[in-house]
C-alpha positions as a Python dict, from the first residue, in 0.01 Angstrom:
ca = {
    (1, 'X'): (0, 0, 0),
    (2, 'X'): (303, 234, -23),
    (3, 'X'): (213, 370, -340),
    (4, 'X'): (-131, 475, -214),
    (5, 'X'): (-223, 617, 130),
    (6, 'X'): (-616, 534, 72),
    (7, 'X'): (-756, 297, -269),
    (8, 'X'): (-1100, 363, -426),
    (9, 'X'): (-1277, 135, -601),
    (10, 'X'): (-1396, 255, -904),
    (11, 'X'): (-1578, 177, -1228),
    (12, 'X'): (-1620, 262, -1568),
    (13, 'X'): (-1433, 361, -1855),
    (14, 'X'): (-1288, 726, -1758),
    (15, 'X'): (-916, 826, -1752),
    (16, 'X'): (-795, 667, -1438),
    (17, 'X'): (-671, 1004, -1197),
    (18, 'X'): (-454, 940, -851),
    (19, 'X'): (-440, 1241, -626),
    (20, 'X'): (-150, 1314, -433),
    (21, 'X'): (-304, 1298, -72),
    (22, 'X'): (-291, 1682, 23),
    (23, 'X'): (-493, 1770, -219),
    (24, 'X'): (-875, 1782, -43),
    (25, 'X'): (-1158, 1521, -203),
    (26, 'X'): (-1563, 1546, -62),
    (27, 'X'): (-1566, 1307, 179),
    (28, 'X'): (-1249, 1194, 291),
    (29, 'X'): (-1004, 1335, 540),
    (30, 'X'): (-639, 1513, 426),
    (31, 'X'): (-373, 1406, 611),
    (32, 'X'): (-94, 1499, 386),
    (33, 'X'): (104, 1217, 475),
    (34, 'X'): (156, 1313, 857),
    (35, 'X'): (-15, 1078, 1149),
    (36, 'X'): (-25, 1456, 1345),
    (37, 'X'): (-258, 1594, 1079),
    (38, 'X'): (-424, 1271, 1038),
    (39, 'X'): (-511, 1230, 1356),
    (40, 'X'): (-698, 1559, 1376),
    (41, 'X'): (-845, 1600, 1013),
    (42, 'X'): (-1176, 1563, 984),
    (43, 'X'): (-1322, 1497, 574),
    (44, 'X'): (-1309, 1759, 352),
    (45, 'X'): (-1651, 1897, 232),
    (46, 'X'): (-1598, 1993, -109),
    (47, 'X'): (-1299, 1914, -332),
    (48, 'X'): (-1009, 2100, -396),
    (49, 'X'): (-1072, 2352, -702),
    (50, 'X'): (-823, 2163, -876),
    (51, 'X'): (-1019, 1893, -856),
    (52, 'X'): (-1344, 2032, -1058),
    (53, 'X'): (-1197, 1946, -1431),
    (54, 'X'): (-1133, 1576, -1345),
    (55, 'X'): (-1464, 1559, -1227),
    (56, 'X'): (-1654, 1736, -1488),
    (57, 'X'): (-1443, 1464, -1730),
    (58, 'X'): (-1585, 1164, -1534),
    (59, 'X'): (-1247, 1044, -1417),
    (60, 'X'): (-1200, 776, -1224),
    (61, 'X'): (-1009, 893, -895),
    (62, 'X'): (-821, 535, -843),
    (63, 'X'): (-676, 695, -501),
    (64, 'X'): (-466, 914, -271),
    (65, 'X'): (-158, 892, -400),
    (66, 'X'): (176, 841, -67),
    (67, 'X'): (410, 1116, -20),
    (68, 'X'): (692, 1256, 151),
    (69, 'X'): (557, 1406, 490),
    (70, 'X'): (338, 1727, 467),
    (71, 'X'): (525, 1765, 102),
    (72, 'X'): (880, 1881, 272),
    (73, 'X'): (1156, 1642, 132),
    (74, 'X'): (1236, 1495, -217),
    (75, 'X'): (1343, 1170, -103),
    (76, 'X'): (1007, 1048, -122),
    (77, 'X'): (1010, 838, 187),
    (78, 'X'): (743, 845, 469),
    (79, 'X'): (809, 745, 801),
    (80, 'X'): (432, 698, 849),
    (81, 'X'): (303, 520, 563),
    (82, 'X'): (615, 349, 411),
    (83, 'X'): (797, 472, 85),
    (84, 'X'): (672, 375, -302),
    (85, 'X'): (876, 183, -444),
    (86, 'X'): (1059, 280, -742),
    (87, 'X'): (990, 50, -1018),
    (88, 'X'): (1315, 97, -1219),
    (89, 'X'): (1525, -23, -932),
    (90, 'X'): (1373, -74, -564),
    (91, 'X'): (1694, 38, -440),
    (92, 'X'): (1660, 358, -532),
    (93, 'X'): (1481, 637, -434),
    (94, 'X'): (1155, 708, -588),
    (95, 'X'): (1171, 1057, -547),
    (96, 'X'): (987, 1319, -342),
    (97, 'X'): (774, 1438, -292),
    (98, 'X'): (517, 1325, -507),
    (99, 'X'): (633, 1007, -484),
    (100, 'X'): (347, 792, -482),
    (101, 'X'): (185, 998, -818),
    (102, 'X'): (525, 910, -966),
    (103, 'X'): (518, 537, -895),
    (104, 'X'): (111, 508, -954),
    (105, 'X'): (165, 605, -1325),
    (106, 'X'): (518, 431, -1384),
    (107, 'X'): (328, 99, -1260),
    (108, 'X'): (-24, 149, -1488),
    (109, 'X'): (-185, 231, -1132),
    (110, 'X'): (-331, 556, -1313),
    (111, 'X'): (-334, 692, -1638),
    (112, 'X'): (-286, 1090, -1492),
    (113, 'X'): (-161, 1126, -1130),
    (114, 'X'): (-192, 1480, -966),
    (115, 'X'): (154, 1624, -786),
    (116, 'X'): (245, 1918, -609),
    (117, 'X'): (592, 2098, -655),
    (118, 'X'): (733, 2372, -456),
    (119, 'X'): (1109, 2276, -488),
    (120, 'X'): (1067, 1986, -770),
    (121, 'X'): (906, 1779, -633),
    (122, 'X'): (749, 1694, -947),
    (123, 'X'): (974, 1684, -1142),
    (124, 'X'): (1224, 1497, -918),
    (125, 'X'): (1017, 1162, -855),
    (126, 'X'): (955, 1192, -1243),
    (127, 'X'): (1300, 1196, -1272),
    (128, 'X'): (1411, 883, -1060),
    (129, 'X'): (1144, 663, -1167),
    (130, 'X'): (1117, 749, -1520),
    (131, 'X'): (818, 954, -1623),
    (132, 'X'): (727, 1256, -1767),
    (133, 'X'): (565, 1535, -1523),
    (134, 'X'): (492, 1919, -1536),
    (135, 'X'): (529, 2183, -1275),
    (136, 'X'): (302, 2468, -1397),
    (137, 'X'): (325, 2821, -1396),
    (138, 'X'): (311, 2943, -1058),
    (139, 'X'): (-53, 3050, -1012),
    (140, 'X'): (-157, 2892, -1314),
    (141, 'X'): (-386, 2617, -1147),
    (142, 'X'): (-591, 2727, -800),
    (143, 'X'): (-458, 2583, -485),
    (144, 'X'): (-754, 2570, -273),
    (145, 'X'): (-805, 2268, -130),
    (146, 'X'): (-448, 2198, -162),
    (147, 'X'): (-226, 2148, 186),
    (148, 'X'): (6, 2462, 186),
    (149, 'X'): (395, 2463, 236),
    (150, 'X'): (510, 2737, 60),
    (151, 'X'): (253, 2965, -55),
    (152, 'X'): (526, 3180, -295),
    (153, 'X'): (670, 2831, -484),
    (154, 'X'): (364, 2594, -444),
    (155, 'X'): (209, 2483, -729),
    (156, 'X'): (-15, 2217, -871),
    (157, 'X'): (70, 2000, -1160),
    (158, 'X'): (6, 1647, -1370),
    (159, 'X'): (240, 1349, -1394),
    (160, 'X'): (225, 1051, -1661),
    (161, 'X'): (400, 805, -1847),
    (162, 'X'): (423, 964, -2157),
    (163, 'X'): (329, 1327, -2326),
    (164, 'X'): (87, 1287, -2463),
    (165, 'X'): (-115, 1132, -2091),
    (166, 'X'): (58, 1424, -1938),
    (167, 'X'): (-121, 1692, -2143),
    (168, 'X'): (-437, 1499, -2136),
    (169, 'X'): (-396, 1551, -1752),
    (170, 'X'): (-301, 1933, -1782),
    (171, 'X'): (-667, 1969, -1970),
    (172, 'X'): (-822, 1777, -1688),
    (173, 'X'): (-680, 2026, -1517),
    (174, 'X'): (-774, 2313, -1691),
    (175, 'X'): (-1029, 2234, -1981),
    (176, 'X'): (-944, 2434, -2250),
    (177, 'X'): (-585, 2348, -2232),
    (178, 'X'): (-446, 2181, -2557),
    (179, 'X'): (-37, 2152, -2679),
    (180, 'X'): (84, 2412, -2907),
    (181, 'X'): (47, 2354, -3292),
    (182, 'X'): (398, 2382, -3366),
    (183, 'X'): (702, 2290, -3163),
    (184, 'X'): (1026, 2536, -3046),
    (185, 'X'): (1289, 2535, -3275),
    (186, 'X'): (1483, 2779, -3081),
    (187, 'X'): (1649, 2641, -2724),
    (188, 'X'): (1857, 2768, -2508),
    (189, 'X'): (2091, 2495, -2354),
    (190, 'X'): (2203, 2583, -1962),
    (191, 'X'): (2502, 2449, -1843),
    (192, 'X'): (2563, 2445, -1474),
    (193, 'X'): (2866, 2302, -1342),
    (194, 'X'): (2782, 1959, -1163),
    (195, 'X'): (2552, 1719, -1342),
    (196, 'X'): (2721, 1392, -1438),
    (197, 'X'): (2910, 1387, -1806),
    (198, 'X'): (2668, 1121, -1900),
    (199, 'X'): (2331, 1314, -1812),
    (200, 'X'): (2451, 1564, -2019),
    (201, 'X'): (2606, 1383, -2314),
    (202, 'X'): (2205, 1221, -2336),
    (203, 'X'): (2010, 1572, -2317),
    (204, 'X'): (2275, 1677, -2603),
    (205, 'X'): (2183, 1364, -2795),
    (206, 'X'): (1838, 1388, -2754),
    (207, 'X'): (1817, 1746, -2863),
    (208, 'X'): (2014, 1718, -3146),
    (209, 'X'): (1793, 1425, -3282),
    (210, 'X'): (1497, 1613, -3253),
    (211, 'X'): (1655, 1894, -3497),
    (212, 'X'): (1633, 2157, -3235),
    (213, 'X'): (1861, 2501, -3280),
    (214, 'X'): (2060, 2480, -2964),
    (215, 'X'): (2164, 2828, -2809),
    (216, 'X'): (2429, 2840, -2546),
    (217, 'X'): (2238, 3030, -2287),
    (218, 'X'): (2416, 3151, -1899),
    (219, 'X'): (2226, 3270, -1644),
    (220, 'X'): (2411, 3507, -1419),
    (221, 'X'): (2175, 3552, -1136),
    (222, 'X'): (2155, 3132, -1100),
    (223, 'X'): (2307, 3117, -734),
    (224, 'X'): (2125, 3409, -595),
    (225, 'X'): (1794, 3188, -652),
    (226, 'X'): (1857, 2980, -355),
    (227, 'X'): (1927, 3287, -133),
    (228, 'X'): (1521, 3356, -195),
    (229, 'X'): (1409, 2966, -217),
    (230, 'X'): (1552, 2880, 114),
    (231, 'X'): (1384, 3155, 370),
    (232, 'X'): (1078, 3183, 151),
    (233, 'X'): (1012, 2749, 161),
    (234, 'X'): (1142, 2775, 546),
    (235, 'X'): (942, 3099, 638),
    (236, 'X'): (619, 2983, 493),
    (237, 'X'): (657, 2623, 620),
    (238, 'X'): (681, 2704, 963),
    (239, 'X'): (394, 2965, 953),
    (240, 'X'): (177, 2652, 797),
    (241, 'X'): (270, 2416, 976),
    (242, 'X'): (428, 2489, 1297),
    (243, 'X'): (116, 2405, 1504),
    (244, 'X'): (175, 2051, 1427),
    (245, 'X'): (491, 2040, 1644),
    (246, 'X'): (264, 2029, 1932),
    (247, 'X'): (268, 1667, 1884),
    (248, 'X'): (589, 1575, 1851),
    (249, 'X'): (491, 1162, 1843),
    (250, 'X'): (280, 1231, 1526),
    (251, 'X'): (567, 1416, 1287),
    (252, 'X'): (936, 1248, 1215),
    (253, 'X'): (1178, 1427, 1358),
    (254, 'X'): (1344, 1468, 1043),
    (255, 'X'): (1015, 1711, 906),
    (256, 'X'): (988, 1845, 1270),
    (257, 'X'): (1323, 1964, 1268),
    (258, 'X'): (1295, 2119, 913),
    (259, 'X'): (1008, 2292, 1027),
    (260, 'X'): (1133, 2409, 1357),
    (261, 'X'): (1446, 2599, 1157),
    (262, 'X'): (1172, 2852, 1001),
    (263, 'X'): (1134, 3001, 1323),
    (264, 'X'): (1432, 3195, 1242),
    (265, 'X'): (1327, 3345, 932),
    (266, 'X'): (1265, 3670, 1022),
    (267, 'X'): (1036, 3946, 844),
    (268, 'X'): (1347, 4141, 690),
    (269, 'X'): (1520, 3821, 549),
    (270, 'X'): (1161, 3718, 380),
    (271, 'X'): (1124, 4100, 232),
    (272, 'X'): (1495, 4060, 80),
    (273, 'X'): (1431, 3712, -52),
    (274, 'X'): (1125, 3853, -246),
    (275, 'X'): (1315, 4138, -370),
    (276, 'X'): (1560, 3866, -493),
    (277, 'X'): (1318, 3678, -654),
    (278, 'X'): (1181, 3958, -854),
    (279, 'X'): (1548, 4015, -1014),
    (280, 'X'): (1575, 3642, -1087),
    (281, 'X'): (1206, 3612, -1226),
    (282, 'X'): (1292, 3918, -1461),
    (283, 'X'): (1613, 3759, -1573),
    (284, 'X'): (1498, 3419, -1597),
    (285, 'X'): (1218, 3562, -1824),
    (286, 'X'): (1441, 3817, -2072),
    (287, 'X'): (1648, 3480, -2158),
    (288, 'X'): (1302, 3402, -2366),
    (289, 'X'): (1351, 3716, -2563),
    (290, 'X'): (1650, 3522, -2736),
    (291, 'X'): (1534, 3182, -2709),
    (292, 'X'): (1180, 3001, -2650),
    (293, 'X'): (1229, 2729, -2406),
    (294, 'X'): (1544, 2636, -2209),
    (295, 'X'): (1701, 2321, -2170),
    (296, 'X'): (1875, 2195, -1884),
    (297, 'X'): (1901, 1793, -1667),
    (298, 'X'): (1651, 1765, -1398),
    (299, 'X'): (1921, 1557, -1182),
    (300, 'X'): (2254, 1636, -1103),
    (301, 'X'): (2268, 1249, -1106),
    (302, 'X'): (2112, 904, -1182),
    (303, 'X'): (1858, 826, -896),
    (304, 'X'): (2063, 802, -571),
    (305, 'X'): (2029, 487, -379),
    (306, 'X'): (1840, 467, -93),
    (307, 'X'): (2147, 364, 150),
    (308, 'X'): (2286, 698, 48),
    (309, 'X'): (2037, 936, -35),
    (310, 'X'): (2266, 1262, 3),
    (311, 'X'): (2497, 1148, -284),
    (312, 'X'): (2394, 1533, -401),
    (313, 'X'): (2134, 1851, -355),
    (314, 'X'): (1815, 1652, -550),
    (315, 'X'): (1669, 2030, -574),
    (316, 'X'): (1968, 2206, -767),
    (317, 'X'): (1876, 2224, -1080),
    (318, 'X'): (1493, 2263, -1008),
    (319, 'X'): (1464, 2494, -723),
    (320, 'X'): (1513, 2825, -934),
    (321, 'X'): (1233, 2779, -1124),
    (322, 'X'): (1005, 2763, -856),
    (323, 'X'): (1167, 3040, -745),
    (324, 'X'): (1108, 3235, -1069),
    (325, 'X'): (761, 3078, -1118),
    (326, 'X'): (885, 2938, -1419),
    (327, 'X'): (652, 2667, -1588),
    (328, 'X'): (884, 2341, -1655),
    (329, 'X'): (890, 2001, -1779),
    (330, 'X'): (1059, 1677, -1683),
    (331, 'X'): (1088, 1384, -1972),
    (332, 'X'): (1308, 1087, -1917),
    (333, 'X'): (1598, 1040, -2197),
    (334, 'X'): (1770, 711, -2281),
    (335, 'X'): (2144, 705, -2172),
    (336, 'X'): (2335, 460, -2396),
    (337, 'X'): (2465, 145, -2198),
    (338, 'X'): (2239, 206, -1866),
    (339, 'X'): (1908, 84, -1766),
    (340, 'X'): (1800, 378, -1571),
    (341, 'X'): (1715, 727, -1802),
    (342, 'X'): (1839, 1050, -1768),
    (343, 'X'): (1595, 1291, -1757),
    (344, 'X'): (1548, 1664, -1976),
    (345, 'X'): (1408, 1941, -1847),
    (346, 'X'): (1240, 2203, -2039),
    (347, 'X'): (1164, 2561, -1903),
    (348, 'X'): (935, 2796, -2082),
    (349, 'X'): (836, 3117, -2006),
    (350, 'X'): (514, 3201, -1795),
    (351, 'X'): (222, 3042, -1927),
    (352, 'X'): (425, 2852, -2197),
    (353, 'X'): (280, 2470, -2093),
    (354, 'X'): (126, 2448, -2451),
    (355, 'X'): (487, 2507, -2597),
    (356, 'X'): (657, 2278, -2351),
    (357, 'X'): (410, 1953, -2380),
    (358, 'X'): (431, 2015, -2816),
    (359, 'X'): (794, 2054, -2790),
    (360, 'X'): (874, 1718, -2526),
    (361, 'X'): (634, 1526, -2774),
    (362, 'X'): (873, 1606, -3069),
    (363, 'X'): (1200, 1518, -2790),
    (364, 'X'): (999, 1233, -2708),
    (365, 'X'): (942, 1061, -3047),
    (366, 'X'): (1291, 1154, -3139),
    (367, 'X'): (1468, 964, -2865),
    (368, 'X'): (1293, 677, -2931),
    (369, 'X'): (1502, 358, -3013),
}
């Protein structure tokens, strides 16, 4: 039952939808994967506004989909109700902290499987285990109903096994969404020092078979990013969540502790991290006046094991667009000789998901063996 917190039966013949479980159904309780919460949740009355697409479509919501406690690590392990299982290699992590979406559509579970990502955690579990998932422009889908941890990064977001299930889950998510008619042609290739030779020697490979102009692109203000991701995610945690430390038996001490450290954030180092995130947005966003999407690993490395799980930061390369708001895209990418994929990610600007899913399909179909 790791992949799943709670299973619903279900019937019929509409696209199969798990729910990552802080995001609020009619009827049920959302513990968002901590036995605190749980204990004290009582069901939700309405769904989460997210939710009204899926519903209107006739899905079938298959179930609440595991995750990394209260959505605050991108391991994807939970001391309370186990860790999914990464079906490329159980000895990995699956990645957090949609971790259970991830698994549920890598193993057929679901066709569509809701995330949230505030740091990449979409994108990451898509990453380790292999599938294909979209963090969304920040705003772009409504987050009531949804658990908060960072207010200023969250955001809502479908995962899938393949393109095209992952856009058919963006217009469950909004309606009238559809991919662009045309792909990008021109991309602007990021290089940040770090990410293993062989990662990058795939994306390279993969981009040059689907005939894409490649445009070397740098990105001065890249390490300022995490001087605004890390008080903003630790501010805004502990103001969410910092009533739950009143019972220290239901939280790990590994999310209590996290939590506990945004006590320090105080109001002047919040005000400068938002000033800092307005320069990065604005420079993140006047790359796309010479360029249309950017192209860059999700992963430093290969999945890490789950023996060693700090092999390397699993929010590097992912963070900074949640800190610019940036919509992005996670695909995996064959790496010659090795089982387990690399995996591309592709950055638009705001309220470019139509360009990003059109553009991944052509990536997609040109990787193929």
């Amino acid at each position: 039952m790791s992949t799943f917190i709670q299973r619903y039966q279900t019937s019929g013949s509409g696209i199969r939808v798990a729910v990552k479980v802080l995001i609020d159904l009619a009827g049920w309780p959302t513990s968002a994967g901590c036995k605190a919460q749980a204990d004290r949740a009582e069901a939700a009355t309405v769904d989460a506004e997210c939710m009204a697409g899926a519903r209107a479509a006739g899905a079938r919501i298959v179930g609440k989909a595991n995750l990394s406690e209260l959505a605050y690590d991108t391991v994807g392990d939970n001391e309370w109700y186990g860790t999914p299982v990464n079906p490329l290699d159980p000895k990995r992590i699956p990645g957090g902290s949609s971790s259970g979406s991830a698994v549920a559509v890598a193993t057929d579970e679901a066709d569509i499987a809701y995330g949230s990502d505030t740091g990449g955690s979409i994108r990451v579990p898509s990453a380790c285990c292999g599938t294909v998932g979209l963090k969304t422009t920040h705003r772009r889908v409504p987050r009531g109903g949804v658990w908060p941890l960072s207010q200023s990064l969250d955001t809502i977001g479908p995962m899938a096994a393949d393109v095209a299930q992952l856009a058919r889950g963006m217009a469950l998510l909004e309606p009238s969404f559809s991919p662009a008619a045309a792909s990008a042609t021109a991309i602007g290739r990021v290089r940040i020092p770090g990410p293993d030779p062989e990662i990058e020697a795939a994306i390279d490979r993969a981009l040059a078979a689907a005939e894409l102009t490649l445009v070397e692109v740098q990105l001065d203000g890249w390490s300022s990013s995490e001087s605004a991701f890390g008080p903003l995610i630790s501010g805004e945690a502990w103001m969410n969540n910092r009533d739950l430390l009143a019972d220290r038996g239901g939280i790990s001490d590994k999310i209590a502790d996290r939590i506990a450290r945004g006590a320090s954030v105080t109001d002047e180092m919040m005000a400068h991290a938002r000033r800092v995130q307005q320069g990065w947005r604005d420079e993140v966003e006047a790359a796309f006046d010479r360029v249309q999407l950017l192209a860059l690993p999700t992963l430093l490395g290969f999945a890490p094991p789950l023996s060693d799980v700090d092999q390397f930061s699993l929010t590097a390369l992912t963070s900074p667009f949640n800190v610019s708001g940036s919509p992005a895209l996670s695909l995996p990418i064959r790496v010659p000789g090795r089982t387990l994929p690399a995996s591309l990610q592709l950055v638009g600007p705001q309220r470019s998901e139509e360009l990003l899913c059109a553009t991944a399909s052509v990536v997609e179909a040109a990787d193929r063996p």
